[in-house]
């Protein structure tokens, strides 16, 4: 499934906190501004009551001064407690492809709980280190790690990290990014079908987790596969 499309549908009509909202981490500030209307944050802002948090003060201030966004906060997602009292609780907290950039991801997970409604969910996506696409790229010499990536996860380690910090995995999927749509041939379609059936092998993992004990672990009876 398409990551952004799934997130937009999930966030529609909800109150959403978007962590690492600027995106395009391998780009310089001006490129981030130029790409802002293509960003996930722009899509979420269109369909939800969304607040974004990002550490990139220069880009956040540019985006707000140019009137592109009016819903951004400068903040460190590993120190979310510094924003406590400034933001009302959220239905969803979205951490899209940010956890692999963090020195202390557990600090972010602990901080998120301050801002979730009692029945709220955290949605985390990250590249899958054990995914079939990553292995194939390694084999043909075309694998390129993001320049600011310092951690890698697979389905098991991501689930264990969430559980260690008081979450229960309610849903586990694999997904692809918008760029992958360019590969609309038979091989891509077969790959999508395979990864729906076996999400542990997909290129990008996307988990929905709750702080309540109502979810289920990855691959368990209650976990819903990709769609």
mmCIF file of C-alpha atoms in Angstrom:
data_model
loop_
_atom_site.group_PDB
_atom_site.id
_atom_site.type_symbol
_atom_site.label_atom_id
_atom_site.label_comp_id
_atom_site.label_asym_id
_atom_site.label_seq_id
_atom_site.Cartn_x
_atom_site.Cartn_y
_atom_site.Cartn_z
ATOM 1 C CA UNK A 1 0.000 0.000 0.000
ATOM 2 C CA UNK A 2 1.004 3.604 -0.483
ATOM 3 C CA UNK A 3 2.276 5.051 2.803
ATOM 4 C CA UNK A 4 1.048 8.609 2.341
ATOM 5 C CA UNK A 5 -2.351 7.544 1.025
ATOM 6 C CA UNK A 6 -2.895 5.236 4.001
ATOM 7 C CA UNK A 7 -1.840 7.926 6.476
ATOM 8 C CA UNK A 8 -4.067 10.566 4.892
ATOM 9 C CA UNK A 9 -7.077 8.251 5.047
ATOM 10 C CA UNK A 10 -6.294 7.325 8.645
ATOM 11 C CA UNK A 11 -5.899 10.952 9.763
ATOM 12 C CA UNK A 12 -8.916 12.400 7.968
ATOM 13 C CA UNK A 13 -11.092 14.384 10.370
ATOM 14 C CA UNK A 14 -8.805 13.684 13.339
ATOM 15 C CA UNK A 15 -6.617 15.815 15.571
ATOM 16 C CA UNK A 16 -3.057 14.909 14.556
ATOM 17 C CA UNK A 17 0.437 15.623 15.878
ATOM 18 C CA UNK A 18 2.976 15.175 13.070
ATOM 19 C CA UNK A 19 6.553 14.625 14.263
ATOM 20 C CA UNK A 20 9.438 15.488 11.951
ATOM 21 C CA UNK A 21 6.929 17.308 9.781
ATOM 22 C CA UNK A 22 9.342 19.182 7.482
ATOM 23 C CA UNK A 23 10.651 15.989 5.899
ATOM 24 C CA UNK A 24 13.132 15.806 2.994
ATOM 25 C CA UNK A 25 15.957 15.357 5.511
ATOM 26 C CA UNK A 26 18.658 14.874 2.866
ATOM 27 C CA UNK A 27 17.834 18.253 1.258
ATOM 28 C CA UNK A 28 18.987 21.764 2.136
ATOM 29 C CA UNK A 29 16.518 24.246 3.599
ATOM 30 C CA UNK A 30 15.513 25.928 0.328
ATOM 31 C CA UNK A 31 14.733 22.592 -1.299
ATOM 32 C CA UNK A 32 12.585 21.664 1.695
ATOM 33 C CA UNK A 33 10.599 24.882 1.223
ATOM 34 C CA UNK A 34 10.206 24.272 -2.517
ATOM 35 C CA UNK A 35 8.939 20.742 -1.878
ATOM 36 C CA UNK A 36 6.622 21.704 0.982
ATOM 37 C CA UNK A 37 3.421 21.375 -1.043
ATOM 38 C CA UNK A 38 4.450 17.835 -1.994
ATOM 39 C CA UNK A 39 5.101 16.839 1.599
ATOM 40 C CA UNK A 40 3.155 14.484 3.825
ATOM 41 C CA UNK A 41 2.543 17.389 6.191
ATOM 42 C CA UNK A 42 0.763 19.335 3.458
ATOM 43 C CA UNK A 43 -1.469 16.337 2.773
ATOM 44 C CA UNK A 44 -2.268 15.869 6.459
ATOM 45 C CA UNK A 45 -3.022 19.569 6.895
ATOM 46 C CA UNK A 46 -5.584 19.325 4.091
ATOM 47 C CA UNK A 47 -7.618 16.614 5.829
ATOM 48 C CA UNK A 48 -7.073 16.999 9.581
ATOM 49 C CA UNK A 49 -6.564 19.364 12.484
ATOM 50 C CA UNK A 50 -2.810 18.938 12.312
ATOM 51 C CA UNK A 51 0.102 20.380 14.288
ATOM 52 C CA UNK A 52 3.666 19.726 13.133
ATOM 53 C CA UNK A 53 6.852 19.610 15.199
ATOM 54 C CA UNK A 54 10.337 19.754 13.703
ATOM 55 C CA UNK A 55 13.841 20.598 14.919
ATOM 56 C CA UNK A 56 14.750 22.506 11.725
ATOM 57 C CA UNK A 57 14.116 26.047 12.961
ATOM 58 C CA UNK A 58 15.345 27.719 9.748
ATOM 59 C CA UNK A 59 12.924 25.837 7.518
ATOM 60 C CA UNK A 60 10.013 26.056 9.965
ATOM 61 C CA UNK A 61 10.383 29.841 10.158
ATOM 62 C CA UNK A 62 10.622 30.131 6.356
ATOM 63 C CA UNK A 63 7.512 28.018 5.832
ATOM 64 C CA UNK A 64 5.522 30.068 8.324
ATOM 65 C CA UNK A 65 6.759 33.477 7.144
ATOM 66 C CA UNK A 66 5.858 32.561 3.547
ATOM 67 C CA UNK A 67 2.365 31.497 4.635
ATOM 68 C CA UNK A 68 2.802 27.926 3.433
ATOM 69 C CA UNK A 69 2.011 26.520 6.877
ATOM 70 C CA UNK A 70 0.632 28.114 10.034
ATOM 71 C CA UNK A 71 0.597 24.995 12.189
ATOM 72 C CA UNK A 72 4.271 24.337 12.939
ATOM 73 C CA UNK A 73 6.246 24.271 16.177
ATOM 74 C CA UNK A 74 10.015 24.164 16.553
ATOM 75 C CA UNK A 75 10.838 21.300 18.865
ATOM 76 C CA UNK A 76 13.003 18.256 19.480
ATOM 77 C CA UNK A 77 10.932 15.075 19.265
ATOM 78 C CA UNK A 78 13.276 13.495 21.815
ATOM 79 C CA UNK A 79 12.291 16.231 24.299
ATOM 80 C CA UNK A 80 8.551 16.490 23.751
ATOM 81 C CA UNK A 81 8.044 17.237 27.428
ATOM 82 C CA UNK A 82 9.200 20.779 26.619
ATOM 83 C CA UNK A 83 5.936 21.272 24.691
ATOM 84 C CA UNK A 84 3.717 19.960 27.476
ATOM 85 C CA UNK A 85 1.004 22.466 28.365
ATOM 86 C CA UNK A 86 1.216 24.077 24.917
ATOM 87 C CA UNK A 87 -0.717 21.420 22.992
ATOM 88 C CA UNK A 88 -4.059 19.715 23.627
ATOM 89 C CA UNK A 89 -4.250 15.887 23.379
ATOM 90 C CA UNK A 90 -4.318 14.254 19.946
ATOM 91 C CA UNK A 91 -6.212 11.374 18.368
ATOM 92 C CA UNK A 92 -3.135 10.334 16.405
ATOM 93 C CA UNK A 93 0.583 11.009 16.600
ATOM 94 C CA UNK A 94 2.360 10.356 13.295
ATOM 95 C CA UNK A 95 6.095 9.627 13.273
ATOM 96 C CA UNK A 96 6.698 8.997 9.584
ATOM 97 C CA UNK A 97 10.212 7.790 8.756
ATOM 98 C CA UNK A 98 11.801 9.700 11.628
ATOM 99 C CA UNK A 99 12.665 7.059 14.241
ATOM 100 C CA UNK A 100 15.691 5.876 12.237
ATOM 101 C CA UNK A 101 17.168 9.400 12.573
ATOM 102 C CA UNK A 102 17.062 9.547 16.372
ATOM 103 C CA UNK A 103 19.835 9.029 18.895
ATOM 104 C CA UNK A 104 17.314 8.074 21.607
ATOM 105 C CA UNK A 105 14.078 6.798 20.039
ATOM 106 C CA UNK A 106 12.760 5.634 23.404
ATOM 107 C CA UNK A 107 12.710 9.234 24.597
ATOM 108 C CA UNK A 108 10.402 10.118 21.718
ATOM 109 C CA UNK A 109 8.127 7.166 22.472
ATOM 110 C CA UNK A 110 7.914 8.144 26.141
ATOM 111 C CA UNK A 111 7.198 11.762 25.238
ATOM 112 C CA UNK A 112 4.423 10.887 22.793
ATOM 113 C CA UNK A 113 2.337 9.399 25.592
ATOM 114 C CA UNK A 114 1.960 12.863 27.115
ATOM 115 C CA UNK A 115 0.001 13.986 24.054
ATOM 116 C CA UNK A 116 -2.194 11.003 23.191
ATOM 117 C CA UNK A 117 -5.864 10.882 24.097
ATOM 118 C CA UNK A 118 -6.753 7.796 26.182
ATOM 119 C CA UNK A 119 -7.878 5.961 23.039
ATOM 120 C CA UNK A 120 -5.291 7.600 20.774
ATOM 121 C CA UNK A 121 -2.726 5.850 18.605
ATOM 122 C CA UNK A 122 0.879 6.343 17.613
ATOM 123 C CA UNK A 123 1.674 5.552 13.978
ATOM 124 C CA UNK A 124 5.324 4.832 13.179
ATOM 125 C CA UNK A 125 6.859 4.111 9.793
ATOM 126 C CA UNK A 126 10.491 3.257 9.071
ATOM 127 C CA UNK A 127 12.576 1.482 6.415
ATOM 128 C CA UNK A 128 12.670 -2.268 6.963
ATOM 129 C CA UNK A 129 16.283 -3.410 7.360
ATOM 130 C CA UNK A 130 15.233 -7.015 6.708
ATOM 131 C CA UNK A 131 12.905 -6.186 3.843
ATOM 132 C CA UNK A 132 13.245 -7.957 0.516
ATOM 133 C CA UNK A 133 13.760 -4.666 -1.400
ATOM 134 C CA UNK A 134 16.761 -3.800 0.814
ATOM 135 C CA UNK A 135 18.306 -7.236 0.260
ATOM 136 C CA UNK A 136 17.825 -7.022 -3.503
ATOM 137 C CA UNK A 137 19.425 -3.578 -3.632
ATOM 138 C CA UNK A 138 22.385 -4.875 -1.632
ATOM 139 C CA UNK A 139 22.790 -7.788 -4.053
ATOM 140 C CA UNK A 140 22.944 -5.552 -7.131
ATOM 141 C CA UNK A 141 25.034 -2.851 -5.458
ATOM 142 C CA UNK A 142 22.317 -0.202 -5.486
ATOM 143 C CA UNK A 143 21.560 0.117 -1.784
ATOM 144 C CA UNK A 144 21.897 3.651 -0.412
ATOM 145 C CA UNK A 145 21.271 4.466 3.236
ATOM 146 C CA UNK A 146 19.879 7.890 4.106
ATOM 147 C CA UNK A 147 22.673 10.283 5.028
ATOM 148 C CA UNK A 148 21.124 10.968 8.456
ATOM 149 C CA UNK A 149 20.018 7.434 9.311
ATOM 150 C CA UNK A 150 21.673 6.121 12.484
ATOM 151 C CA UNK A 151 19.363 3.202 13.348
ATOM 152 C CA UNK A 152 17.733 0.370 11.448
ATOM 153 C CA UNK A 153 14.735 -1.721 12.385
ATOM 154 C CA UNK A 154 12.960 -4.860 11.323
ATOM 155 C CA UNK A 155 9.445 -5.929 12.243
ATOM 156 C CA UNK A 156 10.557 -7.690 15.420
ATOM 157 C CA UNK A 157 12.882 -5.003 16.802
ATOM 158 C CA UNK A 158 10.386 -2.209 16.138
ATOM 159 C CA UNK A 159 7.632 -4.143 17.922
ATOM 160 C CA UNK A 160 9.951 -4.892 20.852
ATOM 161 C CA UNK A 161 10.976 -1.241 21.175
ATOM 162 C CA UNK A 162 7.347 -0.124 21.222
ATOM 163 C CA UNK A 163 6.440 -2.750 23.802
ATOM 164 C CA UNK A 164 9.415 -1.823 25.997
ATOM 165 C CA UNK A 165 8.058 1.722 26.189
ATOM 166 C CA UNK A 166 4.514 0.784 27.124
ATOM 167 C CA UNK A 167 2.822 0.373 23.732
ATOM 168 C CA UNK A 168 0.876 -2.492 22.235
ATOM 169 C CA UNK A 169 1.077 -3.018 18.475
ATOM 170 C CA UNK A 170 -2.474 -2.948 17.115
ATOM 171 C CA UNK A 171 -1.669 -3.095 13.394
ATOM 172 C CA UNK A 172 1.423 -3.984 11.388
ATOM 173 C CA UNK A 173 1.695 -3.349 7.657
ATOM 174 C CA UNK A 174 4.295 -2.891 4.990
ATOM 175 C CA UNK A 175 4.027 -0.049 2.528
ATOM 176 C CA UNK A 176 5.814 1.774 -0.268
ATOM 177 C CA UNK A 177 6.502 5.435 -0.885
ATOM 178 C CA UNK A 178 5.000 7.559 -3.621
ATOM 179 C CA UNK A 179 8.118 7.250 -5.810
ATOM 180 C CA UNK A 180 7.524 3.522 -6.122
ATOM 181 C CA UNK A 181 4.384 4.193 -8.156
ATOM 182 C CA UNK A 182 6.671 4.963 -11.094
ATOM 183 C CA UNK A 183 7.295 1.215 -11.165
ATOM 184 C CA UNK A 184 3.765 0.334 -12.193
ATOM 185 C CA UNK A 185 4.668 -2.809 -14.136
ATOM 186 C CA UNK A 186 3.870 -6.424 -13.443
ATOM 187 C CA UNK A 187 6.830 -6.925 -11.094
ATOM 188 C CA UNK A 188 5.716 -4.026 -8.894
ATOM 189 C CA UNK A 189 2.142 -5.350 -8.750
ATOM 190 C CA UNK A 190 3.350 -8.830 -7.861
ATOM 191 C CA UNK A 191 5.553 -7.331 -5.164
ATOM 192 C CA UNK A 192 2.606 -5.434 -3.663
ATOM 193 C CA UNK A 193 0.565 -8.630 -3.491
ATOM 194 C CA UNK A 194 3.439 -10.516 -1.868
ATOM 195 C CA UNK A 195 4.068 -7.829 0.753
ATOM 196 C CA UNK A 196 0.368 -7.630 1.622
ATOM 197 C CA UNK A 197 0.533 -11.330 2.443
ATOM 198 C CA UNK A 198 3.941 -11.137 4.156
ATOM 199 C CA UNK A 199 4.366 -7.612 5.576
ATOM 200 C CA UNK A 200 7.543 -8.549 7.475
ATOM 201 C CA UNK A 201 9.389 -8.552 4.150
ATOM 202 C CA UNK A 202 8.138 -5.193 2.818
ATOM 203 C CA UNK A 203 10.422 -2.253 2.126
ATOM 204 C CA UNK A 204 8.862 0.075 4.707
ATOM 205 C CA UNK A 205 7.143 -0.909 7.947
ATOM 206 C CA UNK A 206 4.158 1.002 9.299
ATOM 207 C CA UNK A 207 2.833 0.182 12.767
ATOM 208 C CA UNK A 208 -0.139 1.553 14.680
ATOM 209 C CA UNK A 209 0.251 1.247 18.442
ATOM 210 C CA UNK A 210 -1.802 2.133 21.479
ATOM 211 C CA UNK A 211 -0.937 2.613 25.129
ATOM 212 C CA UNK A 212 -3.998 0.555 26.071
ATOM 213 C CA UNK A 213 -3.801 -3.227 26.339
ATOM 214 C CA UNK A 214 -6.246 -3.731 23.480
ATOM 215 C CA UNK A 215 -3.866 -4.296 20.576
ATOM 216 C CA UNK A 216 -2.016 -7.383 19.429
ATOM 217 C CA UNK A 217 1.578 -8.200 18.634
ATOM 218 C CA UNK A 218 2.952 -8.418 15.106
ATOM 219 C CA UNK A 219 1.813 -11.523 13.328
ATOM 220 C CA UNK A 220 -0.668 -12.455 16.071
ATOM 221 C CA UNK A 221 -4.314 -13.257 15.553
ATOM 222 C CA UNK A 222 -5.455 -9.685 15.998
ATOM 223 C CA UNK A 223 -2.860 -8.055 13.752
ATOM 224 C CA UNK A 224 -4.232 -6.912 10.470
ATOM 225 C CA UNK A 225 -2.006 -7.315 7.453
ATOM 226 C CA UNK A 226 -1.329 -4.686 4.806
ATOM 227 C CA UNK A 227 -4.029 -3.651 2.427
#
